[in-house]
Coordinates of C-alpha atoms and ligand atoms in Angstrom, one line a residue:
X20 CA -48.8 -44.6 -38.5
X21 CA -51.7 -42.3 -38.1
X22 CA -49.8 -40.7 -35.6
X23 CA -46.9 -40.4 -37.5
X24 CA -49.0 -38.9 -40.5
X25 CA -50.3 -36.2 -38.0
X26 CA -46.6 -35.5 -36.2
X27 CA -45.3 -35.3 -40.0
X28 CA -48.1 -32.7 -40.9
X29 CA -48.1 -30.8 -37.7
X30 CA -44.5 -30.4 -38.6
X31 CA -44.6 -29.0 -42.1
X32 CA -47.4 -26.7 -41.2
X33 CA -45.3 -25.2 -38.6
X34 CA -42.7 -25.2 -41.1
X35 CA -44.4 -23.2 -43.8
X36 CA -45.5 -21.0 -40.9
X37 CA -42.1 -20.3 -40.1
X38 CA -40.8 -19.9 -43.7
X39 CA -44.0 -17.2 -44.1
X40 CA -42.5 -15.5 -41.0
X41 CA -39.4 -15.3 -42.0
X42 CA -40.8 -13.1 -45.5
X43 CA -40.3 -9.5 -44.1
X44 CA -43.3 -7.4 -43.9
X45 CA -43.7 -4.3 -45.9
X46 CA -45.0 -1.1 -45.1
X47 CA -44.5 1.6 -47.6
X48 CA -45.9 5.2 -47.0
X49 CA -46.2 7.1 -49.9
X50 CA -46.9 11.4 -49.4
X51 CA -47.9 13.7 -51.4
X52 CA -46.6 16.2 -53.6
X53 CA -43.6 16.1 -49.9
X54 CA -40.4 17.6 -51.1
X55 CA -37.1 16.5 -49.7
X56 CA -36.1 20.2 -48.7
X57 CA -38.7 20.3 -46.2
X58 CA -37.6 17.1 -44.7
X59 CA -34.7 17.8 -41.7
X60 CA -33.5 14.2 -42.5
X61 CA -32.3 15.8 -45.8
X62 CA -31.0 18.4 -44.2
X63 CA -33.6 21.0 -44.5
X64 CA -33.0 24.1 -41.9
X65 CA -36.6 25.3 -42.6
X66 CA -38.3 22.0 -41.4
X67 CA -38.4 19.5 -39.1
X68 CA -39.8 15.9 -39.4
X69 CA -38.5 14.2 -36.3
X70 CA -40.8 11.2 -37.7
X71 CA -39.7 10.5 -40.8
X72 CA -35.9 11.2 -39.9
X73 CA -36.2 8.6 -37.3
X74 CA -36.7 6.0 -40.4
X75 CA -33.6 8.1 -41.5
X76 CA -32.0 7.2 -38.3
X77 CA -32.3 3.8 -38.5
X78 CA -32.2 3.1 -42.0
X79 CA -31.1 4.3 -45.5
X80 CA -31.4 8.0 -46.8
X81 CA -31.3 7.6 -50.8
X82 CA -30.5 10.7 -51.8
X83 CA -30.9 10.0 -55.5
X84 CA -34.2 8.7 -55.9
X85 CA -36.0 9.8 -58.9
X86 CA -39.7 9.2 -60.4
X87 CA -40.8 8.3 -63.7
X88 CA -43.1 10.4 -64.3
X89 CA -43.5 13.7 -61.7
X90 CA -47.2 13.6 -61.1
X91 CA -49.6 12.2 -58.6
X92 CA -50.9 9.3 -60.3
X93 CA -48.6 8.0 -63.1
X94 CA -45.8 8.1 -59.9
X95 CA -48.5 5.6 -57.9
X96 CA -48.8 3.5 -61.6
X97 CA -45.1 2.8 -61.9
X98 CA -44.8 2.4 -58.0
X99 CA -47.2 -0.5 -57.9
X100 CA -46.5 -2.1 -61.5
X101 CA -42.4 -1.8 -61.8
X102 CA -43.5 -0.4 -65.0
X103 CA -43.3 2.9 -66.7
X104 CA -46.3 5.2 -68.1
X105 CA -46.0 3.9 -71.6
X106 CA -46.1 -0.1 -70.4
X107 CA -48.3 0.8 -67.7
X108 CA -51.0 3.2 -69.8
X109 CA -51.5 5.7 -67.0
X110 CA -49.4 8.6 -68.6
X111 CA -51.5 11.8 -66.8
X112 CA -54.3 13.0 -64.7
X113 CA -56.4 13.9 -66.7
X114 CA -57.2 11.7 -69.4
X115 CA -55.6 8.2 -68.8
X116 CA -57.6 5.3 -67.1
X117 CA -55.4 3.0 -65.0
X118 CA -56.0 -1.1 -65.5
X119 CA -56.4 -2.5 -62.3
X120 CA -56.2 -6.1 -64.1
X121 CA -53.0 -5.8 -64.7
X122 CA -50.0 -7.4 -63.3
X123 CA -48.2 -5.7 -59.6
X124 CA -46.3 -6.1 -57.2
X125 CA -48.9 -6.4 -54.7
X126 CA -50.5 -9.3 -56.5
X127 CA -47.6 -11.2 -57.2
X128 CA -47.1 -10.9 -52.9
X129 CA -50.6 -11.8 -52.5
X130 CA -50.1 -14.9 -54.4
X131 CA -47.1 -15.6 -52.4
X132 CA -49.4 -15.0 -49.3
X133 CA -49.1 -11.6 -48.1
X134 CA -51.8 -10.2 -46.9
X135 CA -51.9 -6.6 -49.4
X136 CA -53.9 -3.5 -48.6
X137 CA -53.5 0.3 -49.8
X138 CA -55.2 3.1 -48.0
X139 CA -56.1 6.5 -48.2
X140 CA -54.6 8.4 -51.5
X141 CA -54.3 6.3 -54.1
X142 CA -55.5 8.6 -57.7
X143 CA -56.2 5.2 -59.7
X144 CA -59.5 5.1 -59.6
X145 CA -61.6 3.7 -56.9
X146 CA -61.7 -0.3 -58.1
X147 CA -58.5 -1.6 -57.2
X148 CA -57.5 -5.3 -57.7
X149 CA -55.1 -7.4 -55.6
X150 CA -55.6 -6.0 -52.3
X151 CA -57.0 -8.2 -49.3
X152 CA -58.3 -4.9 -48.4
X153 CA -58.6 -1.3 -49.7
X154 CA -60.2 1.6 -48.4
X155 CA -58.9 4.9 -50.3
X156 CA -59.9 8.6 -51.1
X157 CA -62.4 9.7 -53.8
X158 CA -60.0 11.2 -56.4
X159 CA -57.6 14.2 -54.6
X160 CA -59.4 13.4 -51.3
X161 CA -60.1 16.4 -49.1
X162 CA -58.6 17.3 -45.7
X163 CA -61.2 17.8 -43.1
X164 CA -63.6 14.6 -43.2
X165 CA -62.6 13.0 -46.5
X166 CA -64.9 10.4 -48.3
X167 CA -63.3 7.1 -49.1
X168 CA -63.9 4.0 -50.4
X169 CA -63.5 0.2 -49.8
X170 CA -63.0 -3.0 -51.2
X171 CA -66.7 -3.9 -50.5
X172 CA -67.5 -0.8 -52.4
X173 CA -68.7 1.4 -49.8
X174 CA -68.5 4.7 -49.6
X175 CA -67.9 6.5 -46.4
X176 CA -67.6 10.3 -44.9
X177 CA -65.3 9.8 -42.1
X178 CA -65.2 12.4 -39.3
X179 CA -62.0 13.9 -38.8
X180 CA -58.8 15.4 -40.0
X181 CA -57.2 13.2 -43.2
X182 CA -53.9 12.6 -42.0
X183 CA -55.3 11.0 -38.2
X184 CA -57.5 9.2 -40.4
X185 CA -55.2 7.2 -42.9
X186 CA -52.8 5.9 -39.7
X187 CA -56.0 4.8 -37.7
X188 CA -57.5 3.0 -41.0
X189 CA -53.6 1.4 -41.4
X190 CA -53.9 0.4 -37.5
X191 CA -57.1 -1.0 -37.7
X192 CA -56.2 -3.0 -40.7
X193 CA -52.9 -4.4 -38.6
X194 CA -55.0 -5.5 -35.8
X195 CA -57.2 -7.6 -38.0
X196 CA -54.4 -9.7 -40.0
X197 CA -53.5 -13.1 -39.1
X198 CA -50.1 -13.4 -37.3
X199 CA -49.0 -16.3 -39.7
X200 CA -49.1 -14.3 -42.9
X201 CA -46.7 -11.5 -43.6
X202 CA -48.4 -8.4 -44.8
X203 CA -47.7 -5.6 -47.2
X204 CA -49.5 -2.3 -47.3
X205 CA -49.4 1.0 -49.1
X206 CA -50.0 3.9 -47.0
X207 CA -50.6 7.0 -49.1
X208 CA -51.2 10.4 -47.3
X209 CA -53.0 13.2 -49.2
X210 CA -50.4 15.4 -47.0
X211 CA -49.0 17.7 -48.3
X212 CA -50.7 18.5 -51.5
X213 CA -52.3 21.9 -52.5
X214 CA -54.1 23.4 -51.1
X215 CA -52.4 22.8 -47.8
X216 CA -55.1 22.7 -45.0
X217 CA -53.5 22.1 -41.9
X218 CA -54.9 20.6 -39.0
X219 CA -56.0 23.2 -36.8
X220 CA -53.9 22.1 -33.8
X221 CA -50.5 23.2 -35.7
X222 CA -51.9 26.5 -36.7
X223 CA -48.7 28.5 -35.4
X224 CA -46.0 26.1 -35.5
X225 CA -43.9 27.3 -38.3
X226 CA -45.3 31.0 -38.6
X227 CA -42.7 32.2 -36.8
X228 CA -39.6 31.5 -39.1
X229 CA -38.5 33.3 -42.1
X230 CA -38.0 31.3 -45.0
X231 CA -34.7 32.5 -47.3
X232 CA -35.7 32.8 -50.5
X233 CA -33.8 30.3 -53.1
X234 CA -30.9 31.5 -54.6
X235 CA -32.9 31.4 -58.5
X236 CA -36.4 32.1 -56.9
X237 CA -35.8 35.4 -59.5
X238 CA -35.1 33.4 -62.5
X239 CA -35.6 34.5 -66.2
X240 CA -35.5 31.2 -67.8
X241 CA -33.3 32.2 -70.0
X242 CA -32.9 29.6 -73.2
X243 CA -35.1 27.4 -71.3
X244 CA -38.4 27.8 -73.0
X245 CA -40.5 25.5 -71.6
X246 CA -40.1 27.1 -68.0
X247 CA -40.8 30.5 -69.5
X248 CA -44.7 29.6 -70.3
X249 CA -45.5 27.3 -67.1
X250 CA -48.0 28.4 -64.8
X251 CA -46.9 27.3 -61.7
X252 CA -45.5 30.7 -60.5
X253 CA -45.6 32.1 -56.9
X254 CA -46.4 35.2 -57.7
X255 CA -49.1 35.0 -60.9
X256 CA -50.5 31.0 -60.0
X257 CA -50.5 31.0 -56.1
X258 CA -53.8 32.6 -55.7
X259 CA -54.6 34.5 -52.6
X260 CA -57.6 33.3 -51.9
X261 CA -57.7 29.3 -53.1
X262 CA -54.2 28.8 -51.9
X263 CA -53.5 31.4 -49.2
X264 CA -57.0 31.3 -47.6
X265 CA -57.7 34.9 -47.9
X266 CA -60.7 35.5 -48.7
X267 CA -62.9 38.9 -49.6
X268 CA -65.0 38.0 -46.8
X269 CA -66.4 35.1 -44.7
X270 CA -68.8 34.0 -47.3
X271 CA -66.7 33.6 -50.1
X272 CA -64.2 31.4 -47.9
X273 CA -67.5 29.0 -47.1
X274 CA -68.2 28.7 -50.2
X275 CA -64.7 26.8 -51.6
X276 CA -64.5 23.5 -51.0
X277 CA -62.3 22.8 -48.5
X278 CA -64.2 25.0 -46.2
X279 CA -67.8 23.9 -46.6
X280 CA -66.7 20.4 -45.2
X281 CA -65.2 21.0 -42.2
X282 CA -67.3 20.7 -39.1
X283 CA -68.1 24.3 -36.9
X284 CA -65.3 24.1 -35.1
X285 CA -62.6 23.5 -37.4
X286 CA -64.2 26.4 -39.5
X287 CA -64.0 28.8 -36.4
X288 CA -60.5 28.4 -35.8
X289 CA -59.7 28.3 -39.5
X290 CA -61.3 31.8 -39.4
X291 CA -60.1 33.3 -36.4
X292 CA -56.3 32.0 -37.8
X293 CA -56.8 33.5 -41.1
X294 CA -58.0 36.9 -39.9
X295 CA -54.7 37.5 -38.7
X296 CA -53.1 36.4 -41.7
X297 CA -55.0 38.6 -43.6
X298 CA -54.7 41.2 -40.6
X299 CA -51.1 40.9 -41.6
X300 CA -52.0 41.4 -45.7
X301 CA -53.9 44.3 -45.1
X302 CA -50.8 45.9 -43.0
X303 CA -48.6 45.7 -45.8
X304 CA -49.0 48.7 -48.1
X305 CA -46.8 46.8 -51.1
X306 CA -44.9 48.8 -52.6
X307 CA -44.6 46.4 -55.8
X308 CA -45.1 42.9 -57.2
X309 CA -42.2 42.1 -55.7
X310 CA -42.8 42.6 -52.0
X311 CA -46.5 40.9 -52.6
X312 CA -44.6 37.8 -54.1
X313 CA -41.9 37.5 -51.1
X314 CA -44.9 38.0 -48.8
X315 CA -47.3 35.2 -50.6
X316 CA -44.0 33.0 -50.7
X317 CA -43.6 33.0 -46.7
X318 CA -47.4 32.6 -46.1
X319 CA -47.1 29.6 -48.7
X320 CA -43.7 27.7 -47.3
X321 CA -45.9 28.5 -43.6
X322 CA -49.3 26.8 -44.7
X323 CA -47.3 23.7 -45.9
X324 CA -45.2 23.3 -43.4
X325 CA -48.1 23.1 -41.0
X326 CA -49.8 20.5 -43.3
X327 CA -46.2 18.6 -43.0
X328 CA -47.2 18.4 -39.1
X329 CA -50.0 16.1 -39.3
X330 CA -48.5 14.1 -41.2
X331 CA -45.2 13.3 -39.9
X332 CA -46.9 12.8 -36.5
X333 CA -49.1 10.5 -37.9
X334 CA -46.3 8.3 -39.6
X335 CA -44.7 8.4 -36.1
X336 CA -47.8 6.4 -34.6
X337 CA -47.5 4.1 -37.0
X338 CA -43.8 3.5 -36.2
X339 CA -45.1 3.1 -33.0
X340 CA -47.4 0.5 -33.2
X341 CA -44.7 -1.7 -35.1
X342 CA -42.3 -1.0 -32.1
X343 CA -45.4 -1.7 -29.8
X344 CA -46.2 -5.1 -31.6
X345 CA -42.7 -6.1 -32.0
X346 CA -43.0 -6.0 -35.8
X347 CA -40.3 -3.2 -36.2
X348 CA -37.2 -5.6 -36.9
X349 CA -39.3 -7.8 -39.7
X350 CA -41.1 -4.9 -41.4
X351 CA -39.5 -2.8 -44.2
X352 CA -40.9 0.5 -44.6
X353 CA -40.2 3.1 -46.8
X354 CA -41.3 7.0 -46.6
X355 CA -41.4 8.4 -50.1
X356 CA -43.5 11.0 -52.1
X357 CA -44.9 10.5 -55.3
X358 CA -42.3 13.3 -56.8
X359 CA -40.4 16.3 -55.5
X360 CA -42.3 19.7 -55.0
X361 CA -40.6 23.2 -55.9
X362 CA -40.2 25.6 -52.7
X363 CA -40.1 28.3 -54.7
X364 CA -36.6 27.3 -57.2
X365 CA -37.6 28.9 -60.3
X366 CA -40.0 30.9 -58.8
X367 CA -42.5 28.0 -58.5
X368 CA -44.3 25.6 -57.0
X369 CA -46.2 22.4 -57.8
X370 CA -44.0 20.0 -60.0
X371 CA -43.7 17.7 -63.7
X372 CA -40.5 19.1 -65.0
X373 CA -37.4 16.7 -65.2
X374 CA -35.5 19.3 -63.0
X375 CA -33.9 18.2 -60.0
X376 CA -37.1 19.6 -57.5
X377 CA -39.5 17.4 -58.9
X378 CA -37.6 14.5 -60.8
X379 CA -35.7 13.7 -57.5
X380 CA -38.0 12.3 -54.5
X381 CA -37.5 12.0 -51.0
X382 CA -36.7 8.6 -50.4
X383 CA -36.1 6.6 -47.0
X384 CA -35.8 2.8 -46.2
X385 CA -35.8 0.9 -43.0
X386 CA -35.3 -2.8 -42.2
X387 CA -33.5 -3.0 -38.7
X388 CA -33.0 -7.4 -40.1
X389 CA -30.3 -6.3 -42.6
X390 CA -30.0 -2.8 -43.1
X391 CA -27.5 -1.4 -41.1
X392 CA -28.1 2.0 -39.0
X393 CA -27.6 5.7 -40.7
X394 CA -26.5 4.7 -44.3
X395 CA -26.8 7.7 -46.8
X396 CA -26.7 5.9 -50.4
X397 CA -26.3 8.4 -53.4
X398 CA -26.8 5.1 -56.3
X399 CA -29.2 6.2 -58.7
X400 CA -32.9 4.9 -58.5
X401 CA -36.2 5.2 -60.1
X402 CA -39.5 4.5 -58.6
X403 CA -40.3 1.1 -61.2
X404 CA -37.6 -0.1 -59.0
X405 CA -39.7 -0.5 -56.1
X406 CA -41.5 -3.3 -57.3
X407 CA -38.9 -5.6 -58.6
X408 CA -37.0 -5.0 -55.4
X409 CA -39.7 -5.7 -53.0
X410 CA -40.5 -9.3 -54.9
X411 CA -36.9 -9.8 -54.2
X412 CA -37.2 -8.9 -50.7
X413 CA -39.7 -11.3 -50.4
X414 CA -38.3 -14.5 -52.3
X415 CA -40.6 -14.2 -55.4
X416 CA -39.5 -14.5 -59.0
X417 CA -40.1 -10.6 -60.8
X418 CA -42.4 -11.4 -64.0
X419 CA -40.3 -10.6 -67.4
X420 CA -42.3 -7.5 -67.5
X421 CA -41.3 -5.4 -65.3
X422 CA -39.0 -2.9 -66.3
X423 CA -37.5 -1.6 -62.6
X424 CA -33.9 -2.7 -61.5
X425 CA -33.8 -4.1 -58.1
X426 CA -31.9 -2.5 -56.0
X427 CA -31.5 -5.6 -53.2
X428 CA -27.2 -5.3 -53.7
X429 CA -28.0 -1.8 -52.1
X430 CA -29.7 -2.8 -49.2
X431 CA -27.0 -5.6 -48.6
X432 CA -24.8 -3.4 -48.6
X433 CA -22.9 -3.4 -52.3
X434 CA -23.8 -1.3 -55.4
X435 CA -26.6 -0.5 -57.1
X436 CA -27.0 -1.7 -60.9
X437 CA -28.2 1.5 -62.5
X438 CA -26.3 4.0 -63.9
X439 CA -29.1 5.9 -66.2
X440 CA -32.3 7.6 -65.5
X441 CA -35.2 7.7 -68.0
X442 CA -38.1 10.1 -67.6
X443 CA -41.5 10.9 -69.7
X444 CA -44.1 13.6 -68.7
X445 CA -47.3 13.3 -70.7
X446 CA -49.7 16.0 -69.4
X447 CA -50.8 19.0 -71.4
X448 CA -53.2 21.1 -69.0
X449 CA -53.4 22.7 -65.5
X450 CA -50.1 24.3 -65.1
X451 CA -49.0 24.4 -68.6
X452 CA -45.9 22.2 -68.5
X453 CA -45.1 21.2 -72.1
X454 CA -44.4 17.2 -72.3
X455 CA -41.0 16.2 -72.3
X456 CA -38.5 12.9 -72.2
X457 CA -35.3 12.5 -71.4
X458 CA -32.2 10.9 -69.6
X459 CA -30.1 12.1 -66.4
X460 CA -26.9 10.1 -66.0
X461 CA -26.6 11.8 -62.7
X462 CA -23.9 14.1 -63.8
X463 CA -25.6 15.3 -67.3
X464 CA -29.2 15.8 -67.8
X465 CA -30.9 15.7 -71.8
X466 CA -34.6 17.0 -72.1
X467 CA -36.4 16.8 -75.1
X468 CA -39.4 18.9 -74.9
X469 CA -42.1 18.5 -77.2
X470 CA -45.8 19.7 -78.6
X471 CA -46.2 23.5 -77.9
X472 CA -42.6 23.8 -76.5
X473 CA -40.2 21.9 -79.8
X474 CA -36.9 22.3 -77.7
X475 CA -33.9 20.5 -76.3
X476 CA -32.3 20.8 -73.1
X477 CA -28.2 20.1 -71.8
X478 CA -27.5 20.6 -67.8
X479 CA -24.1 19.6 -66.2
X480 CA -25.4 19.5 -62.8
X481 CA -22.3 19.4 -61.3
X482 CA -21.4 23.0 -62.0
X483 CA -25.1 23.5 -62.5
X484 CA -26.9 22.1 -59.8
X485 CA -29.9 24.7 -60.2
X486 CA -30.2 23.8 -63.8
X487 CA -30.1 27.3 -65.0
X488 CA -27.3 27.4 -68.1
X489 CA -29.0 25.5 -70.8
X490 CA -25.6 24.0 -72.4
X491 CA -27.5 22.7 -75.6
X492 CA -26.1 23.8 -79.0
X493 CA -23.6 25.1 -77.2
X494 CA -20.5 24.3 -79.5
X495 CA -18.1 23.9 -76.4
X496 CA -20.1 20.8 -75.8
X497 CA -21.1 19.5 -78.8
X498 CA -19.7 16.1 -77.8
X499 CA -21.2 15.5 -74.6
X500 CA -24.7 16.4 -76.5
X501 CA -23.9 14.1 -79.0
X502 CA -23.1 11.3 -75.8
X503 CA -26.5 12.1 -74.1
X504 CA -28.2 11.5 -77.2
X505 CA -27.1 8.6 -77.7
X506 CA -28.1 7.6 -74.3
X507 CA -31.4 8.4 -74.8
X508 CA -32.1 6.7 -78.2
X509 CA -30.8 3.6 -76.1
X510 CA -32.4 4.1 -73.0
X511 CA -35.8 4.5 -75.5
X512 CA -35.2 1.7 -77.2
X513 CA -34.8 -0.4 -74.0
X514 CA -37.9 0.8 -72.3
X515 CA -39.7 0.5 -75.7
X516 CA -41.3 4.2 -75.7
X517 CA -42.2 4.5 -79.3
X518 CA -43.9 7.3 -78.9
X519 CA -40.7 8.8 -77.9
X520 CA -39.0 7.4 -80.5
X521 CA -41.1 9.1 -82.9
X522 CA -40.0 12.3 -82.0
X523 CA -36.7 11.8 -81.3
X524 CA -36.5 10.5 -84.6
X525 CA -38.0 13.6 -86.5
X526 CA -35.8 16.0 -84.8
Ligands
SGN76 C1 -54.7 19.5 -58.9 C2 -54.0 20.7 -58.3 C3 -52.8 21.0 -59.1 C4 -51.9 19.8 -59.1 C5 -52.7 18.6 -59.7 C6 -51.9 17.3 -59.7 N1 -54.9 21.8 -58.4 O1 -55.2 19.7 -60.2 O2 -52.1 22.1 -58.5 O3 -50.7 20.0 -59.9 O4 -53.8 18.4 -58.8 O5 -51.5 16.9 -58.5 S1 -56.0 21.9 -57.1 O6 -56.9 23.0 -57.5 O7 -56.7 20.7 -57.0 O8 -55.3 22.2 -55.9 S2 -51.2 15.4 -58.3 O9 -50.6 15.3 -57.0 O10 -52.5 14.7 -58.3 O11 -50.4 15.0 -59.3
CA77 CA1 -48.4 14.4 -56.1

């Protein structure tokens, strides 16, 4: 009998084991600030990120994956709770606090037994719940040797370039789990978010191209007046010095932040590389604005494509170590950024507007078990979605709150179930963008802008893609407007927003 007793638990233990083995893992690696036309996956001519495309290669490339919310942390918020700002309470930068007791997807895995981490940028504060493990940058984080913090509450100056330092700190983490229990970790890289420090070692790799300008980098924002006041322009917000590294002399670049960290080294080669760049600056006698601009716009697409270097290196060794450990055919992993980035459309960089640059994210999934090789999907999706999927992935039930559609038919192969995109920006500082809400059906985009900017917007992105011909109160398409609104009162209603309801309402 005893034996029997014994044989019969031996049996279900192995059992369970089994059944916790067959849960896939999840790796998803979260960038910063990365936009999807500097990734060759997507096509880009001006980049190439052999790393990520190889996720590409042997995954899915959505190529219609949008964010909530474009800004660092709100986009992480709605990532990890399936829940957007207004549910989630972390609507900007600058003044929200985010919950950690709150519900996520990470503990509703970790109650399921997964073994959960996040490391290096989270933006959420630095006393994250339901993680087996954390160990993530102070705030922005900095490139050269970054202080973080872990679940035990230390606090740490690591030596070292950011971008080496994250993979190694994921590695390390792999290496310690138990083989019985899946695991699921968030990877965020500060790469490739301003100020765009490269590692010194890919100084050169990129200097040597010349980047086209876009096709609206001139634009005039005509009827569009939200974009007429933001202060994310190229040529009057990219400063020479803070973002181009050109300083007035030596001692004035030692004084900014990002310089008074690194170790002697780094700073020598950071100075002899800059002294040619500004070698180069002094050469130019510019003529006008415009020849400064087009110059500051090469040296800017240069500096962060070199940060892009690190970075996609670094995710490569992580792709290695799953191939190394024969974890690749188990594991899902996603590449994403927290929102698009402009390359200069519009004239800008930086992000928060509901156009295409930074609504839409780079987006890239890979689970060799089901997903089939080299799939491009262009079903809409939204970053909430994340959440709901993964607990799908994984067998366990999505609580009533969360507001994400899963997108599991997509991965098996079918449709996906959404067919509207809602969007709220809340902040009201650095960069002046005015807050705004509004629906994209994929075809037609509504904005409503609101605060200093009281405005509506109408884009047919079809025969618009750039989003330059503001259609609203344009008679010809009085129906359509009158279609999109009604998709967003519904789409507000349904996500609950009553904040925008309010002003909807009053206009
Ligand atoms: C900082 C940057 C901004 C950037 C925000 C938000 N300025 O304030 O350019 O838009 O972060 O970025 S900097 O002086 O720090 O470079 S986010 O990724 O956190 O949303
Ligand atoms: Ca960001």
């Amino acid at each position: 009998m005893n034996k029997f007793l014994t044989f019969l638990t031996l049996s279900l233990l192995s059992f369970s084991t089994l059944i916790a083995q067959q849960k896939p893992n999840i790796v998803i690696i979260v960038s910063d600030d990365h936009s999807y036309q500097t990734i060759s996956a997507y096509g880009s001519k001006i980049a190439s990120t052999p790393n990520i495309d190889r996720i590409a290669k042997e995954g899915i490339l959505f190529n219609r994956a949008y964010v909530n919310n474009s800004l660092c942390g709100p986009s992480r918020a709605s990532l990890l709770t399936g829940k957007y700002s207004h549910k989630n309470g972390y609507k900007d930068n600058e003044k929200s606090h985010f919950d950690h007791s709150q519900n996520s997807f990470a503990k509703e895995l970790r109650k399921a037994g997964y073994s959960t981490s996040w490391i290096g940028k989270q933006h959420l504060g630095d006393t994250l719940e339901g993680f087996d493990y954390f160990d993530v940058l102070i705030n922005q984080g900095s490139y050269f040797n970054p202080e973080f913090k872990n679940q035990k509450g230390e606090l740490r100056i690591e030596k070292g370039y950011v971008s080496d330092i994250i993979s190694e700190k994921a590695i390390n983490w792999l290496n310690t789990l138990n083989k019985d229990k899946p695991f699921c970790f968030i990877l965020g890289h500060k790469a490739t978010h301003r100020s765009w420090h490269p590692d010194p070692q890919d100084f050169g790799k990129n200097d040597r191209k010349k980047f086209p300008l876009p096709e609206n980098f001139y634009d005039n924002y005509d009827k569009r007046e939200a974009a007429k006041i933001q202060e994310m322009q190229i040529s009057k917000d990219l400063l020479l010095d803070y973002d181009l590294k050109i300083f007035k002399s030596e001692e004035e670049r030692d004084k900014e932040h990002n310089f008074y960290r690194m170790d002697i080294d780094d700073k020598q080669k950071y100075r002899a590389y800059y002294a040619k760049v500004k070698k180069d600056y002094d050469s130019h006698q510019f003529k006008n604005p415009k020849e400064l601009t087009e110059w500051k716009y090469q040296r800017y697409m240069i500096d962060y494509l070199n940060t892009a270097e690190s970075m996609d290196r670094n995710i490569g060794k992580v792709l290695d170590y799953l191939d190394d450990k024969n974890l690749t055919d188990n594991t899902v992993v996603i590449y994403m950024s927290d929102q698009g980035f402009y390359m200069g459309e519009h004239g800008w960089f930086d992000k928060r507007f509901m156009y295409e640059e930074s609504f839409r994210t780079p987006m890239i999934m890979r689970y060799p078990q089901k997903i089939k090789k080299s799939r491009e999907v262009n079903d809409l999706l939204m970053t909430v979605d994340i959440a709901p999927t993964m607990l799908e992935m994984a067998g366990v039930e999505v609580p009533q709150e969360i507001q994400g559609e899963s997108f599991k038919s997509i991965i098996e192969g079918d449709k996906g179930k959404r067919d509207i995109l809602y969007y709220h920006y809340y902040e009201d500082g650095i960069h002046n963008v005015a807050p705004h809400f509004g629906v994209s059906d994929g075809r037609y985009k509504l904005i409503r802008f609101y605060n200093k900017i009281n405005a509506w917007e109408l884009y047919d992105l079809s025969r618009d893609p750039r989003e330059m011909k503001n259609l609203y109160n344009d008679p010809k398409h009085s129906s359509l407007q009158k279609r999109m609104k009604k998709k967003l009162k519904l789409e507000i209603q349904k996500q609950e927003d009553s904040e925008a309801m309010l002003i909807f309402e009053a206009s």
